[in-house]
Amino acid sequence: MPNFVVRVEMHSASAEHYEMLHEKMKARGYKREAQGTDGRMYRLPDAEYMATKSFSADDVRDETRAMADSIVPGSFVLVSQVEQVSWFLAPAS
C-alpha cells in the first residue's frame, strides 16, 4: 500500500480547531509521528501527518479536505505519495 505525507492548513483556525482535526485524522489512521531508522518515534511538524492507505493521493486529499472543512471551511491540503522519507526532527516526548 502507498505511503502519504499530508499537510493541512486551516485558515483562521484556533488551537482547538487543530485539536479537533488531530482527533479526526487519528481516527482515520493518520499519524503525527514517524518511526526513524533508529527505531525511535519522531514528531512531525504541526498539522502534518503520515498514513498508509489503499487508495490514491487524490482520495487521500479528498478525505483529508472533508475532515478539515468540517471544522473550518476552505482549508488547504497538500498530499504527497512517497516511497522513502528522510527527515531531521526532534524526538517525541
PDB file of C-alpha atoms in Angstrom:
ATOM      1  CA  MET A   1       0.000   0.000   0.000  1.00  0.00           C
ATOM      2  CA  PRO A   2       1.250   3.506  -0.746  1.00  0.00           C
ATOM      3  CA  ASN A   3       2.519   5.888   1.925  1.00  0.00           C
ATOM      4  CA  PHE A   4       1.461   9.521   2.078  1.00  0.00           C
ATOM      5  CA  VAL A   5       2.626  12.716   3.743  1.00  0.00           C
ATOM      6  CA  VAL A   6      -0.242  15.139   4.295  1.00  0.00           C
ATOM      7  CA  ARG A   7      -0.077  18.829   5.230  1.00  0.00           C
ATOM      8  CA  VAL A   8      -3.189  20.741   6.317  1.00  0.00           C
ATOM      9  CA  GLU A   9      -3.605  24.472   6.805  1.00  0.00           C
ATOM     10  CA  MET A  10      -6.897  25.714   8.211  1.00  0.00           C
ATOM     11  CA  HIS A  11      -7.171  29.466   7.701  1.00  0.00           C
ATOM     12  CA  SER A  12      -8.221  31.489  10.774  1.00  0.00           C
ATOM     13  CA  ALA A  13      -8.258  28.308  12.872  1.00  0.00           C
ATOM     14  CA  SER A  14      -7.661  28.213  16.613  1.00  0.00           C
ATOM     15  CA  ALA A  15      -5.629  25.677  18.569  1.00  0.00           C
ATOM     16  CA  GLU A  16      -8.918  23.982  19.468  1.00  0.00           C
ATOM     17  CA  HIS A  17      -9.763  23.610  15.774  1.00  0.00           C
ATOM     18  CA  TYR A  18      -6.435  21.874  15.177  1.00  0.00           C
ATOM     19  CA  GLU A  19      -7.020  19.566  18.155  1.00  0.00           C
ATOM     20  CA  MET A  20     -10.337  18.577  16.569  1.00  0.00           C
ATOM     21  CA  LEU A  21      -8.516  17.918  13.287  1.00  0.00           C
ATOM     22  CA  HIS A  22      -5.878  15.797  15.032  1.00  0.00           C
ATOM     23  CA  GLU A  23      -8.600  13.621  16.567  1.00  0.00           C
ATOM     24  CA  LYS A  24     -10.417  13.189  13.248  1.00  0.00           C
ATOM     25  CA  MET A  25      -7.181  12.372  11.423  1.00  0.00           C
ATOM     26  CA  LYS A  26      -6.127   9.891  14.106  1.00  0.00           C
ATOM     27  CA  ALA A  27      -9.484   8.117  13.877  1.00  0.00           C
ATOM     28  CA  ARG A  28      -8.858   7.625  10.123  1.00  0.00           C
ATOM     29  CA  GLY A  29      -5.336   6.220  10.603  1.00  0.00           C
ATOM     30  CA  TYR A  30      -3.223   9.346  10.093  1.00  0.00           C
ATOM     31  CA  LYS A  31      -0.246   9.686  12.429  1.00  0.00           C
ATOM     32  CA  ARG A  32       1.564  12.735  13.755  1.00  0.00           C
ATOM     33  CA  GLU A  33       4.720  10.741  14.401  1.00  0.00           C
ATOM     34  CA  ALA A  34       7.031   8.664  12.242  1.00  0.00           C
ATOM     35  CA  GLN A  35       9.440   5.929  13.180  1.00  0.00           C
ATOM     36  CA  GLY A  36      13.049   6.608  12.272  1.00  0.00           C
ATOM     37  CA  THR A  37      15.580   4.077  11.055  1.00  0.00           C
ATOM     38  CA  ASP A  38      16.943   4.149  14.611  1.00  0.00           C
ATOM     39  CA  GLY A  39      13.617   2.750  15.858  1.00  0.00           C
ATOM     40  CA  ARG A  40      12.691   5.955  17.726  1.00  0.00           C
ATOM     41  CA  MET A  41       9.445   7.829  17.158  1.00  0.00           C
ATOM     42  CA  TYR A  42       9.729  11.375  15.849  1.00  0.00           C
ATOM     43  CA  ARG A  43       7.121  14.159  15.895  1.00  0.00           C
ATOM     44  CA  LEU A  44       6.110  15.623  12.569  1.00  0.00           C
ATOM     45  CA  PRO A  45       5.718  19.390  12.133  1.00  0.00           C
ATOM     46  CA  ASP A  46       2.383  20.891  13.198  1.00  0.00           C
ATOM     47  CA  ALA A  47      -0.596  19.818  11.057  1.00  0.00           C
ATOM     48  CA  GLU A  48       1.489  17.304   9.126  1.00  0.00           C
ATOM     49  CA  TYR A  49       0.569  13.635   9.038  1.00  0.00           C
ATOM     50  CA  MET A  50       1.722  10.322   7.622  1.00  0.00           C
ATOM     51  CA  ALA A  51      -0.524   7.469   6.561  1.00  0.00           C
ATOM     52  CA  THR A  52      -0.509   4.233   4.634  1.00  0.00           C
ATOM     53  CA  LYS A  53      -3.688   3.968   2.592  1.00  0.00           C
ATOM     54  CA  SER A  54      -5.049   1.630  -0.050  1.00  0.00           C
ATOM     55  CA  PHE A  55      -6.183   4.467  -2.299  1.00  0.00           C
ATOM     56  CA  SER A  56      -4.816   7.325  -4.438  1.00  0.00           C
ATOM     57  CA  ALA A  57      -3.324  10.678  -3.456  1.00  0.00           C
ATOM     58  CA  ASP A  58      -6.498  12.337  -4.772  1.00  0.00           C
ATOM     59  CA  ASP A  59      -8.604  10.145  -2.481  1.00  0.00           C
ATOM     60  CA  VAL A  60      -6.367  10.985   0.492  1.00  0.00           C
ATOM     61  CA  ARG A  61      -6.700  14.671  -0.393  1.00  0.00           C
ATOM     62  CA  ASP A  62     -10.480  14.437  -0.595  1.00  0.00           C
ATOM     63  CA  GLU A  63     -10.745  12.512   2.689  1.00  0.00           C
ATOM     64  CA  THR A  64      -8.473  14.986   4.471  1.00  0.00           C
ATOM     65  CA  ARG A  65     -10.165  18.030   2.995  1.00  0.00           C
ATOM     66  CA  ALA A  66     -13.580  16.783   4.081  1.00  0.00           C
ATOM     67  CA  MET A  67     -12.339  16.377   7.668  1.00  0.00           C
ATOM     68  CA  ALA A  68     -10.652  19.794   7.728  1.00  0.00           C
ATOM     69  CA  ASP A  69     -13.547  21.580   6.017  1.00  0.00           C
ATOM     70  CA  SER A  70     -15.978  20.116   8.557  1.00  0.00           C
ATOM     71  CA  ILE A  71     -14.070  22.169  11.149  1.00  0.00           C
ATOM     72  CA  VAL A  72     -13.024  25.285   9.193  1.00  0.00           C
ATOM     73  CA  PRO A  73     -14.299  25.586   5.600  1.00  0.00           C
ATOM     74  CA  GLY A  74     -11.813  26.400   2.851  1.00  0.00           C
ATOM     75  CA  SER A  75      -8.793  24.535   4.182  1.00  0.00           C
ATOM     76  CA  PHE A  76      -5.559  23.968   2.267  1.00  0.00           C
ATOM     77  CA  VAL A  77      -4.467  20.328   1.854  1.00  0.00           C
ATOM     78  CA  LEU A  78      -1.256  19.063   0.269  1.00  0.00           C
ATOM     79  CA  VAL A  79      -0.759  15.318  -0.242  1.00  0.00           C
ATOM     80  CA  SER A  80       2.445  13.634  -1.389  1.00  0.00           C
ATOM     81  CA  GLN A  81       2.702   9.943  -2.161  1.00  0.00           C
ATOM     82  CA  VAL A  82       6.154   8.808  -1.048  1.00  0.00           C
ATOM     83  CA  GLU A  83       8.375   5.765  -1.335  1.00  0.00           C
ATOM     84  CA  GLN A  84      11.041   6.973   1.045  1.00  0.00           C
ATOM     85  CA  VAL A  85      11.097   9.765   3.603  1.00  0.00           C
ATOM     86  CA  SER A  86      14.196  11.289   5.152  1.00  0.00           C
ATOM     87  CA  TRP A  87      13.959  13.935   7.842  1.00  0.00           C
ATOM     88  CA  PHE A  88      15.536  15.632  10.798  1.00  0.00           C
ATOM     89  CA  LEU A  89      13.029  16.082  13.608  1.00  0.00           C
ATOM     90  CA  ALA A  90      13.162  16.356  17.371  1.00  0.00           C
ATOM     91  CA  PRO A  91      12.434  13.035  19.151  1.00  0.00           C
ATOM     92  CA  ALA A  92       8.873  12.747  20.502  1.00  0.00           C
ATOM     93  CA  SER A  93       8.461  13.282  24.232  1.00  0.00           C
TER      94      SER A  93
END
